[in-house]
Amino acid sequence: MTTSADVRTQLHEALRLDLVGPGPDDALAEEQLPGWKRPSNWYLTGFLIPSKTEAEDRGDEDSDEVLDVLPEAAGVSEESDEDDKAARRGFFPSSMGLSFLVAPEESKLDVTVRWGDYARVDVAREDGDDLEAWARSPQEQAVSVPLDRIAFTDEYDVPGSGGLQILATVRVISDADHGLLPDGTRSVSVFLVNNRRPASSKDRDVAIAFQAELEVRSAQGFVPRPDLRSADGSTWEDRVADLHYADTPEFATGHGVSATWDSAEHGCQLVRTTWLPSSEVEWTETAKIKGVELGMDQLGALLDGGTARRTLMPLVDRYRDWIEVQTKAVSSIPREKRRETATELLRRAALAADRMERGIDVLDDDADALDAFRMANRAVARALRTRLKIEDPEWRAFQLAFILLNLPGIADPTDASRQTVDLLYFPTGGGKTEAYLGLAAFTMVLRRLRNPGSEGRCGAGVSVIMRYTLRLLTLDQLARASGLVCSLELERQADPDRYGVWPFEIGLWVGKGSTPNKLGRKGDGRSDTARSKVSRFQANPDRNPAPIPLEACPWCGTGFKPESFSMQPDTNNPDQLRIVC
């Protein structure tokens, strides 16, 4: 059975083969590439050119291709285009390296160099003609670097490489970096340099070391590299990072390349370069908490404020229990600065628990807030049930906590926490969107209940602004927010006397390339109006985009068709663009 981890591994390997090329143990280690394309054009990274290559041959011929096709409409003048080309011109590296720390008792390092050489060959075809190709020869050599001196810089020839060299620099770290390292720890940098003689322009790739790799082994084990910036705690973010990653040591850093290592419980004895770094990120999951009600339908049917308090307070109590357990564990943190950081984090966690309880107070004391909370739960549940077919939608614990701790600041304009910006820090798929949409629903409903207005225009105006920095994310979030607005609108229609006759609405503020700025009319000669875009889409939907960015109904998911769009009351002089599923 193929797992998601297997698929991820296969994708990573496919990307490596495409960008860097084969490794020593790959089935393609002795591959043959078509002769009409150089290996340096075939692979985008992972190779070292000779250090004495002429300046005009060191650059990437294709590095500024993207600039050649920029349209004038993009606002790129001839002068700025040339400046950009100069700034973006790529240059191939001729060296790469690793830096790491070794124990004072280490006497030598075993360095293994791996690379691939490509040479022109003639391959016989079935029709008798020869076909030119680039044939790869995998190479591997070992070099020993003695550490019998305190500090030095030496060069070592890589045997049988035709000019590849190892450059090693060793120095003793003074005062052991504020006591974070053992006395006598040495800093070592090992570089692989391509000092081959450059070949002719036609055959220049024969002098290039492709798929270059350095591997360094230490019998005594490498010393973890301390993060001095985080350890000094110059900023709060640095101090938190130092605490969070205290059990994630770094054993090497790369120069012109990334570093990776093999580590075990007893330490790390091997570091190597990698052109395609990767990292395992553990899955973040929130467990159900015993005795805590997280069901949206149940929270959407709370009878009164007292019921809300009895139902929601267990979440705050369990959170405070967890804080108490963590507080007792702080004393076991070895370094004083990290203990101070942990203590401060737990103090802030206690403040969050207090804010959550004040949010429950709001629901207990304010009937309108409780009504808005119930309707927000029903609306989110209804949207999830329709969009994801979830029978009994539930909040994750952090989502409900996020909503509760923000209720006081939204319900009371004078609340001190109104000036606080709360960051939801969860991986993709963790539930951030539903959390803030639930809070947005509460905000919109409460505004209507507190501002009934005239002629049923409850809470007219903009209640919530959502801003996105990624274009694709914008469209995804727009669709999900639109689904919530549809759900709120169905709730409103069921009780217009309480929630007003004015519908819940959502808008998108983007450039006219995504949504038309004008409706248009017959004879106006414009191609950027809603009327023109609808007409073109209906005439040929395969060749023209839809007049709005959404491709499907945000409520039921049915794809929009040409007949989904119409200009009302007529196409000659419309006053609205109507979209119907």
Coordinates of C-alpha atoms in Angstrom, one line a residue:
M1 CA 0.0 0.0 0.0
T2 CA 1.4 3.4 -1.0
T3 CA 1.3 5.9 1.8
S4 CA 1.4 9.7 1.6
A5 CA 5.0 9.5 2.9
D6 CA 5.9 7.3 0.0
V7 CA 4.4 9.7 -2.5
R8 CA 6.3 12.6 -0.8
T9 CA 9.5 10.7 -1.0
Q10 CA 8.9 9.9 -4.7
L11 CA 8.2 13.6 -5.4
H12 CA 11.4 14.6 -3.7
E13 CA 13.5 12.1 -5.6
A14 CA 11.8 13.2 -8.9
L15 CA 12.6 16.8 -8.2
R16 CA 16.2 16.0 -7.3
L17 CA 16.7 14.0 -10.5
D18 CA 15.2 16.9 -12.5
L19 CA 17.1 19.7 -10.9
V20 CA 20.4 18.2 -9.8
G21 CA 20.8 14.9 -11.5
P22 CA 21.5 11.3 -10.4
G23 CA 23.4 10.4 -7.3
P24 CA 26.0 7.6 -6.8
D25 CA 23.4 4.9 -6.0
D26 CA 20.8 5.8 -8.6
A27 CA 19.9 3.6 -11.5
L28 CA 20.8 6.5 -13.8
A29 CA 24.3 6.9 -12.3
E30 CA 25.7 6.2 -15.8
E31 CA 23.1 8.0 -17.8
Q32 CA 23.5 9.3 -21.3
L33 CA 22.0 12.6 -22.2
P34 CA 21.2 13.8 -25.7
G35 CA 24.2 15.5 -27.3
W36 CA 22.2 18.5 -28.5
K37 CA 21.8 19.8 -25.0
R38 CA 24.7 20.4 -22.6
P39 CA 24.4 18.9 -19.1
S40 CA 24.8 22.4 -17.6
N41 CA 21.6 23.4 -19.5
W42 CA 19.9 20.1 -18.6
Y43 CA 20.4 20.5 -14.9
L44 CA 19.8 23.8 -13.0
T45 CA 22.0 23.3 -10.0
G46 CA 24.4 21.0 -8.2
F47 CA 27.5 21.6 -10.4
L48 CA 30.8 23.4 -10.0
I49 CA 32.5 25.1 -12.9
P50 CA 36.3 25.7 -13.1
S51 CA 37.5 28.6 -10.9
K52 CA 39.5 30.1 -13.8
T53 CA 36.6 30.2 -16.2
E54 CA 36.4 33.4 -18.2
A55 CA 33.9 36.0 -16.9
E56 CA 31.8 35.8 -20.0
D57 CA 31.4 32.1 -19.6
R58 CA 30.6 32.0 -15.9
G59 CA 27.0 33.3 -16.3
D60 CA 23.8 31.5 -16.8
E61 CA 22.7 32.0 -20.4
D62 CA 19.0 31.5 -19.5
S63 CA 18.9 33.5 -16.2
D64 CA 17.2 36.5 -17.8
E65 CA 14.9 34.8 -20.2
V66 CA 11.8 35.6 -18.1
L67 CA 12.6 39.3 -18.5
D68 CA 12.6 39.1 -22.3
V69 CA 8.8 38.3 -22.4
L70 CA 7.6 40.9 -20.0
P71 CA 4.8 42.9 -21.7
E72 CA 5.0 46.7 -21.8
A73 CA 1.7 46.7 -19.8
A74 CA 3.7 45.4 -16.9
G75 CA 5.2 48.8 -16.6
V76 CA 8.8 47.8 -17.4
S77 CA 10.7 50.5 -19.2
E78 CA 13.6 49.8 -21.4
E79 CA 16.0 51.2 -18.8
S80 CA 14.6 49.3 -15.9
D81 CA 14.5 46.1 -18.0
E82 CA 18.3 46.4 -18.6
D83 CA 18.9 47.1 -14.9
D84 CA 16.9 44.1 -13.9
K85 CA 18.8 41.8 -16.4
A86 CA 22.1 43.0 -14.9
A87 CA 20.8 42.4 -11.3
R88 CA 19.3 39.0 -12.0
R89 CA 22.2 37.6 -14.1
G90 CA 23.2 34.3 -12.5
F91 CA 26.8 33.1 -12.1
F92 CA 27.7 29.4 -11.7
P93 CA 29.6 28.5 -8.5
S94 CA 33.1 27.0 -8.6
S95 CA 33.2 26.0 -4.9
M96 CA 31.0 24.9 -2.1
G97 CA 31.6 24.0 1.5
L98 CA 30.6 23.0 5.0
S99 CA 31.4 24.6 8.4
F100 CA 31.0 22.6 11.7
L101 CA 32.5 22.2 15.1
V102 CA 34.7 19.3 16.3
A103 CA 35.7 18.1 19.7
P104 CA 39.2 19.0 21.0
E105 CA 40.3 15.3 21.1
E106 CA 39.5 14.7 17.4
S107 CA 42.7 13.9 15.4
K108 CA 41.4 13.8 11.8
L109 CA 38.5 14.1 9.5
D110 CA 37.6 11.6 6.7
V111 CA 36.3 13.5 3.7
T112 CA 34.5 11.8 0.9
V113 CA 34.0 13.6 -2.4
R114 CA 31.4 12.5 -4.9
W115 CA 30.6 14.0 -8.3
G116 CA 29.8 13.1 -11.9
D117 CA 31.8 13.8 -15.0
Y118 CA 30.1 14.0 -18.4
A119 CA 32.0 13.3 -21.7
R120 CA 30.9 13.4 -25.3
V121 CA 30.4 9.9 -26.8
D122 CA 29.0 8.4 -30.0
V123 CA 26.1 6.0 -29.5
A124 CA 25.4 3.5 -32.3
R125 CA 21.8 3.5 -33.6
E126 CA 19.9 0.7 -35.2
D127 CA 20.1 2.4 -38.6
G128 CA 23.9 2.3 -38.5
D129 CA 24.4 6.0 -37.9
D130 CA 26.1 7.3 -34.7
L131 CA 24.2 9.5 -32.3
E132 CA 26.2 12.0 -30.2
A133 CA 25.4 11.9 -26.4
W134 CA 26.8 13.1 -23.1
A135 CA 27.8 10.0 -21.0
R136 CA 28.0 10.3 -17.2
S137 CA 30.8 8.7 -15.1
P138 CA 30.2 8.5 -11.4
Q139 CA 33.2 9.5 -9.3
E140 CA 34.1 9.0 -5.6
Q141 CA 37.3 9.7 -3.8
A142 CA 38.4 9.9 -0.2
V143 CA 40.7 12.6 1.4
S144 CA 42.0 12.6 5.0
V145 CA 42.3 15.9 6.7
P146 CA 44.6 15.7 9.8
L147 CA 43.8 17.9 12.8
D148 CA 47.3 17.7 14.4
R149 CA 47.7 21.5 14.5
I150 CA 45.8 24.1 16.5
A151 CA 44.9 26.4 13.6
F152 CA 45.8 26.1 9.9
T153 CA 44.6 26.4 6.3
D154 CA 45.6 23.6 3.9
E155 CA 44.8 22.4 0.4
Y156 CA 44.5 18.7 -0.5
D157 CA 44.2 17.3 -4.1
V158 CA 41.3 15.0 -4.7
P159 CA 43.0 11.9 -6.3
G160 CA 42.1 11.2 -9.9
S161 CA 39.9 14.2 -10.2
G162 CA 42.0 16.2 -12.7
G163 CA 42.0 19.4 -10.5
L164 CA 39.4 19.2 -7.8
Q165 CA 40.8 20.3 -4.4
I166 CA 39.8 20.3 -0.8
L167 CA 40.4 23.5 1.2
A168 CA 40.3 23.1 4.9
T169 CA 40.4 25.8 7.5
V170 CA 40.7 25.1 11.2
R171 CA 40.6 27.5 14.2
V172 CA 40.1 27.3 17.9
I173 CA 37.1 29.1 19.3
S174 CA 38.1 31.6 21.9
D175 CA 36.5 31.5 25.4
A176 CA 34.2 28.7 24.1
D177 CA 31.5 31.2 23.0
H178 CA 30.2 32.3 26.4
G179 CA 30.5 28.9 28.0
L180 CA 28.1 27.3 25.5
L181 CA 30.9 25.0 24.1
P182 CA 33.5 22.7 25.6
D183 CA 37.0 24.2 26.0
G184 CA 39.2 23.5 23.0
T185 CA 36.3 23.2 20.5
R186 CA 37.5 23.9 17.0
S187 CA 35.6 25.4 14.1
V188 CA 36.3 23.7 10.8
S189 CA 35.4 24.7 7.3
V190 CA 35.9 22.3 4.4
F191 CA 35.4 23.4 0.8
L192 CA 35.4 21.6 -2.5
V193 CA 37.0 23.8 -5.2
N194 CA 37.0 23.0 -8.9
N195 CA 40.5 24.1 -10.0
R196 CA 40.4 22.2 -13.2
R197 CA 41.6 23.8 -16.4
P198 CA 38.7 25.2 -18.3
A199 CA 37.8 23.4 -21.5
S200 CA 37.0 25.0 -24.9
S201 CA 33.7 26.7 -25.3
K202 CA 32.2 23.7 -27.2
D203 CA 33.3 21.1 -24.6
R204 CA 33.3 23.3 -21.5
D205 CA 31.0 20.8 -19.6
V206 CA 33.8 18.2 -19.5
A207 CA 35.6 20.3 -16.9
I208 CA 32.5 20.8 -14.8
A209 CA 32.0 18.7 -11.7
F210 CA 28.3 17.7 -11.7
Q211 CA 26.2 16.5 -8.8
A212 CA 29.0 17.5 -6.4
E213 CA 28.8 16.3 -2.9
L214 CA 31.0 16.6 0.2
E215 CA 30.7 14.1 3.1
V216 CA 32.7 14.5 6.3
R217 CA 33.0 11.9 9.1
S218 CA 34.3 12.5 12.6
A219 CA 35.0 9.5 14.8
Q220 CA 34.6 11.6 18.0
G221 CA 31.3 13.1 16.8
F222 CA 30.5 16.7 15.9
V223 CA 29.7 19.4 18.5
P224 CA 26.2 21.0 18.1
R225 CA 26.4 24.5 16.9
P226 CA 24.8 26.9 19.4
D227 CA 22.5 29.7 18.1
L228 CA 24.3 32.6 19.7
R229 CA 21.7 35.2 18.5
S230 CA 18.8 33.2 20.1
A231 CA 20.9 32.3 23.2
D232 CA 21.7 36.0 23.9
G233 CA 18.0 36.7 23.7
S234 CA 18.3 40.2 22.0
T235 CA 14.6 40.0 21.0
W236 CA 11.6 38.2 22.4
E237 CA 11.2 36.2 19.2
D238 CA 14.8 35.0 19.5
R239 CA 14.3 33.9 23.1
V240 CA 11.1 31.9 22.2
A241 CA 12.9 30.3 19.2
D242 CA 15.8 29.3 21.4
L243 CA 13.4 27.6 23.8
H244 CA 11.2 25.9 21.2
Y245 CA 14.2 24.4 19.3
A246 CA 16.4 23.6 22.3
D247 CA 16.2 19.9 21.5
T248 CA 16.8 20.4 17.8
P249 CA 20.6 20.8 17.4
E250 CA 22.4 22.0 14.3
F251 CA 25.6 20.2 13.4
A252 CA 26.7 22.0 10.2
T253 CA 26.0 25.0 7.9
G254 CA 26.5 25.1 4.2
H255 CA 28.4 27.6 2.0
G256 CA 26.8 27.9 -1.4
V257 CA 24.9 24.7 -0.6
S258 CA 22.8 23.4 2.2
A259 CA 23.9 21.0 4.9
T260 CA 22.4 17.8 6.3
W261 CA 23.6 15.2 8.8
D262 CA 22.9 11.8 10.3
S263 CA 22.3 12.0 14.0
A264 CA 21.4 9.5 16.7
E265 CA 20.9 9.4 20.4
H266 CA 24.7 9.2 20.9
G267 CA 25.4 12.2 18.7
C268 CA 26.3 13.0 15.1
Q269 CA 29.3 11.6 13.3
L270 CA 28.5 12.4 9.7
V271 CA 27.6 15.7 7.9
R272 CA 27.2 16.2 4.2
T273 CA 26.1 18.8 1.6
T274 CA 22.8 18.7 -0.2
W275 CA 21.5 20.8 -3.1
L276 CA 17.9 20.0 -2.2
P277 CA 17.4 20.3 1.5
S278 CA 14.4 18.8 3.2
S279 CA 13.0 18.5 6.7
E280 CA 10.5 16.4 8.5
V281 CA 7.8 18.5 10.1
E282 CA 5.7 16.6 12.6
W283 CA 1.9 16.7 12.2
T284 CA 0.1 19.0 14.6
E285 CA -3.1 17.6 16.0
T286 CA -5.5 18.8 18.7
A287 CA -7.0 16.0 20.8
K288 CA -10.5 16.0 22.2
I289 CA -10.5 17.2 25.8
K290 CA -12.6 15.1 28.2
G291 CA -15.6 16.9 29.6
V292 CA -15.4 19.8 27.1
E293 CA -18.2 20.5 24.7
L294 CA -16.9 21.3 21.2
G295 CA -20.0 20.5 19.1
M296 CA -21.1 23.4 17.0
D297 CA -24.8 22.3 16.9
Q298 CA -24.8 22.0 20.7
L299 CA -23.2 25.4 21.2
G300 CA -25.7 26.8 18.7
A301 CA -28.5 25.7 20.9
L302 CA -27.4 27.0 24.3
L303 CA -30.5 27.9 26.4
D304 CA -29.2 30.9 28.3
G305 CA -26.1 32.5 29.8
G306 CA -25.9 30.1 32.8
T307 CA -26.0 27.2 30.4
A308 CA -23.2 28.8 28.3
R309 CA -21.1 29.2 31.5
R310 CA -21.5 25.6 32.6
T311 CA -20.9 24.3 29.1
L312 CA -17.8 26.4 28.3
M313 CA -15.9 26.8 31.6
P314 CA -14.5 23.2 31.4
L315 CA -12.4 24.3 28.4
V316 CA -10.8 27.1 30.6
D317 CA -10.4 24.8 33.5
R318 CA -8.5 22.2 31.5
Y319 CA -6.3 24.9 30.0
R320 CA -5.4 26.1 33.4
D321 CA -4.7 22.5 34.5
W322 CA -2.3 22.2 31.6
I323 CA -0.6 25.5 32.5
E324 CA -0.1 24.3 36.1
V325 CA 1.6 21.1 34.9
Q326 CA 3.9 23.1 32.6
T327 CA 4.7 25.5 35.4
K328 CA 6.0 22.6 37.6
A329 CA 8.1 21.4 34.7
V330 CA 9.9 24.7 34.2
S331 CA 12.4 24.0 37.0
S332 CA 13.8 21.1 35.0
I333 CA 14.9 23.4 32.2
P334 CA 18.7 23.6 32.5
R335 CA 19.5 27.2 31.4
E336 CA 18.3 30.2 33.4
K337 CA 17.4 32.3 30.3
R338 CA 15.3 29.5 28.9
R339 CA 13.5 29.1 32.3
E340 CA 12.8 32.8 32.3
T341 CA 11.3 32.6 28.8
A342 CA 9.2 29.6 29.7
T343 CA 7.9 31.4 32.8
E344 CA 6.9 34.4 30.7
L345 CA 5.2 32.2 28.1
L346 CA 3.1 30.5 30.9
R347 CA 2.3 34.0 32.4
R348 CA 0.9 35.0 29.0
A349 CA -1.0 31.7 28.7
A350 CA -2.6 32.5 32.1
L351 CA -3.7 35.9 30.7
A352 CA -5.2 34.1 27.7
A353 CA -7.1 31.8 30.1
D354 CA -8.4 34.9 31.9
R355 CA -9.5 36.4 28.6
M356 CA -11.3 33.2 27.7
E357 CA -13.2 33.3 31.0
R358 CA -14.1 37.0 30.4
G359 CA -15.5 35.9 27.0
I360 CA -17.8 33.4 28.8
D361 CA -18.8 36.3 31.2
V362 CA -19.8 38.3 28.1
L363 CA -22.1 35.4 27.0
D364 CA -23.5 35.1 30.5
D365 CA -24.2 38.8 30.9
D366 CA -25.2 40.0 27.4
A367 CA -28.2 38.4 25.7
D368 CA -27.3 39.8 22.3
A369 CA -23.8 38.5 22.5
L370 CA -25.1 35.0 23.4
D371 CA -27.5 35.2 20.4
A372 CA -24.7 36.2 18.1
F373 CA -22.5 33.3 19.5
R374 CA -25.3 30.8 18.9
M375 CA -26.0 32.0 15.4
A376 CA -22.2 32.0 14.5
N377 CA -22.0 28.3 15.6
R378 CA -25.1 27.4 13.6
A379 CA -23.8 29.2 10.5
V380 CA -20.3 27.7 10.6
A381 CA -21.8 24.2 11.2
R382 CA -24.2 24.6 8.3
A383 CA -21.5 25.8 6.0
L384 CA -19.2 22.9 6.9
R385 CA -22.1 20.4 6.6
T386 CA -22.8 21.6 3.1
R387 CA -19.2 22.1 1.9
L388 CA -17.5 19.2 3.5
K389 CA -20.4 16.9 4.2
I390 CA -19.6 16.7 7.9
E391 CA -22.6 15.4 9.8
D392 CA -21.7 16.7 13.3
P393 CA -19.2 19.6 12.9
E394 CA -17.1 20.3 16.0
W395 CA -14.6 23.0 16.9
R396 CA -11.0 22.1 17.6
A397 CA -10.1 23.2 21.1
F398 CA -7.8 26.1 20.0
Q399 CA -10.5 27.4 17.6
L400 CA -13.1 27.7 20.4
A401 CA -10.5 29.2 22.7
F402 CA -9.6 31.8 20.0
I403 CA -13.2 32.8 19.7
L404 CA -13.8 33.1 23.4
L405 CA -10.7 35.1 24.2
N406 CA -11.6 37.6 21.5
L407 CA -15.3 38.1 22.5
P408 CA -14.6 40.8 25.2
G409 CA -12.7 43.0 22.8
I410 CA -15.4 42.7 20.1
A411 CA -18.4 43.1 22.4
D412 CA -16.9 46.0 24.4
P413 CA -15.1 48.8 22.5
T414 CA -13.5 49.9 25.8
D415 CA -12.0 46.5 26.6
A416 CA -8.2 46.6 27.1
S417 CA -7.7 43.4 25.0
R418 CA -9.2 45.2 22.0
Q419 CA -5.7 46.5 21.3
T420 CA -4.2 43.0 21.2
V421 CA -3.6 41.2 17.9
D422 CA -3.9 37.4 18.3
L423 CA -1.9 35.3 15.9
L424 CA -3.3 31.8 15.0
Y425 CA -0.1 29.8 14.4
F426 CA -1.1 26.5 13.0
P427 CA 0.0 24.5 9.9
T428 CA -2.0 24.4 6.7
G429 CA -5.2 22.3 7.3
G430 CA -5.1 23.0 11.0
G431 CA -8.4 24.9 11.1
K432 CA -7.3 28.6 11.1
T433 CA -9.9 29.7 8.6
E434 CA -13.0 28.3 10.4
A435 CA -11.7 29.9 13.7
Y436 CA -11.6 33.4 12.3
L437 CA -14.7 32.9 10.2
G438 CA -16.6 31.9 13.4
L439 CA -15.4 35.1 15.0
A440 CA -16.3 37.1 11.9
A441 CA -19.8 35.6 12.0
F442 CA -20.2 36.6 15.6
T443 CA -19.0 40.2 14.8
M444 CA -21.5 40.6 11.9
V445 CA -24.5 39.3 13.8
L446 CA -23.8 41.2 17.0
R447 CA -23.5 44.4 14.9
R448 CA -26.9 43.9 13.5
L449 CA -28.5 43.1 16.9
R450 CA -27.0 46.3 18.5
N451 CA -27.6 48.6 15.5
P452 CA -31.1 47.8 14.1
G453 CA -31.1 51.0 12.1
S454 CA -34.0 52.2 10.0
E455 CA -36.0 50.3 7.3
G456 CA -34.4 47.1 8.4
R457 CA -30.9 48.0 7.4
C458 CA -29.3 46.3 10.4
G459 CA -25.6 47.0 10.8
A460 CA -25.3 48.4 7.2
G461 CA -21.7 48.9 6.1
V462 CA -18.4 47.0 6.3
S463 CA -18.1 44.8 9.4
V464 CA -15.0 42.7 8.6
I465 CA -12.0 43.2 6.3
M466 CA -9.9 40.2 5.3
R467 CA -6.6 40.8 3.6
Y468 CA -4.5 38.2 1.8
T469 CA -1.0 38.4 0.4
L470 CA -1.2 35.4 -1.9
R471 CA -3.4 35.5 -5.0
L472 CA -4.4 31.8 -4.9
L473 CA -5.1 32.0 -1.2
T474 CA -7.4 34.9 -1.8
L475 CA -9.6 32.9 -4.1
D476 CA -9.7 29.9 -1.8
Q477 CA -10.6 32.1 1.3
L478 CA -13.1 34.1 -0.7
A479 CA -15.0 30.9 -1.6
R480 CA -15.0 29.7 2.0
A481 CA -16.0 33.1 3.4
S482 CA -18.7 33.3 0.8
G483 CA -20.1 29.9 2.0
L484 CA -20.3 31.3 5.5
V485 CA -22.1 34.4 4.2
C486 CA -24.6 32.2 2.4
S487 CA -25.2 30.3 5.7
L488 CA -25.7 33.5 7.6
E489 CA -28.1 34.7 5.0
L490 CA -30.2 31.6 5.4
E491 CA -30.3 32.2 9.1
R492 CA -31.3 35.8 8.5
Q493 CA -34.1 34.8 6.2
A494 CA -35.5 32.5 8.8
D495 CA -35.9 35.5 11.2
P496 CA -35.8 38.9 9.4
D497 CA -37.6 40.7 12.2
R498 CA -34.6 40.1 14.5
Y499 CA -31.7 40.1 12.0
G500 CA -33.1 42.7 9.5
V501 CA -34.2 42.6 5.9
W502 CA -30.9 43.7 4.5
P503 CA -29.0 40.6 3.3
F504 CA -25.6 39.5 4.5
E505 CA -23.1 40.4 1.7
I506 CA -19.5 39.8 0.7
G507 CA -17.3 41.7 -1.7
L508 CA -13.9 41.4 -3.3
W509 CA -11.6 44.4 -3.9
V510 CA -9.0 43.5 -6.5
G511 CA -7.8 44.8 -9.9
K512 CA -10.1 45.1 -12.9
G513 CA -8.3 42.2 -14.5
S514 CA -10.1 39.9 -12.0
T515 CA -13.4 41.6 -11.5
P516 CA -14.9 44.3 -13.8
N517 CA -15.1 47.8 -12.4
K518 CA -18.0 48.9 -14.6
L519 CA -21.2 47.2 -15.7
G520 CA -21.1 48.7 -19.2
R521 CA -23.8 49.4 -21.7
K522 CA -24.5 48.8 -25.4
G523 CA -22.4 50.9 -27.7
D524 CA -19.8 52.0 -25.1
G525 CA -17.0 50.3 -27.0
R526 CA -15.3 49.0 -23.9
S527 CA -13.9 45.5 -23.5
D528 CA -13.3 45.5 -19.7
T529 CA -16.9 45.8 -18.5
A530 CA -19.0 43.1 -16.9
R531 CA -21.3 43.2 -20.0
S532 CA -18.4 42.6 -22.4
K533 CA -16.9 39.8 -20.2
V534 CA -20.2 38.0 -19.8
S535 CA -20.9 38.3 -23.5
R536 CA -17.5 36.8 -24.4
F537 CA -17.7 34.0 -21.9
Q538 CA -21.2 33.0 -23.0
A539 CA -20.1 33.1 -26.7
N540 CA -17.0 30.9 -26.1
P541 CA -16.5 29.6 -22.5
D542 CA -13.5 27.5 -23.6
R543 CA -11.5 30.5 -24.8
N544 CA -12.6 33.2 -22.4
P545 CA -12.5 33.4 -18.6
A546 CA -15.6 33.8 -16.5
P547 CA -16.4 37.4 -15.5
I548 CA -15.6 36.7 -11.8
P549 CA -12.7 34.7 -10.2
L550 CA -14.9 32.1 -8.6
E551 CA -15.4 29.0 -10.7
A552 CA -18.1 27.3 -8.6
C553 CA -21.0 28.1 -6.3
P554 CA -19.5 28.8 -2.9
W555 CA -22.5 27.1 -1.3
C556 CA -23.0 23.8 -3.1
G557 CA -19.9 23.6 -5.2
T558 CA -21.6 23.3 -8.5
G559 CA -19.5 24.7 -11.3
F560 CA -20.6 28.0 -12.9
K561 CA -21.8 27.7 -16.6
P562 CA -22.4 30.4 -19.2
E563 CA -26.0 30.6 -18.3
S564 CA -25.1 31.2 -14.6
F565 CA -24.4 34.9 -15.5
S566 CA -26.9 37.4 -16.7
M567 CA -27.1 41.2 -17.0
Q568 CA -30.2 42.6 -15.3
P569 CA -32.7 44.0 -16.2
D570 CA -31.4 43.7 -19.8
T571 CA -28.1 43.5 -21.6
N572 CA -28.4 46.9 -23.3
N573 CA -28.3 49.0 -20.1
P574 CA -27.9 46.8 -17.1
D575 CA -27.7 47.9 -13.5
Q576 CA -26.5 44.6 -12.0
L577 CA -24.6 41.4 -12.8
R578 CA -26.6 38.5 -11.4
I579 CA -24.9 35.1 -10.7
V580 CA -27.2 32.2 -10.2
C581 CA -26.2 28.6 -9.4

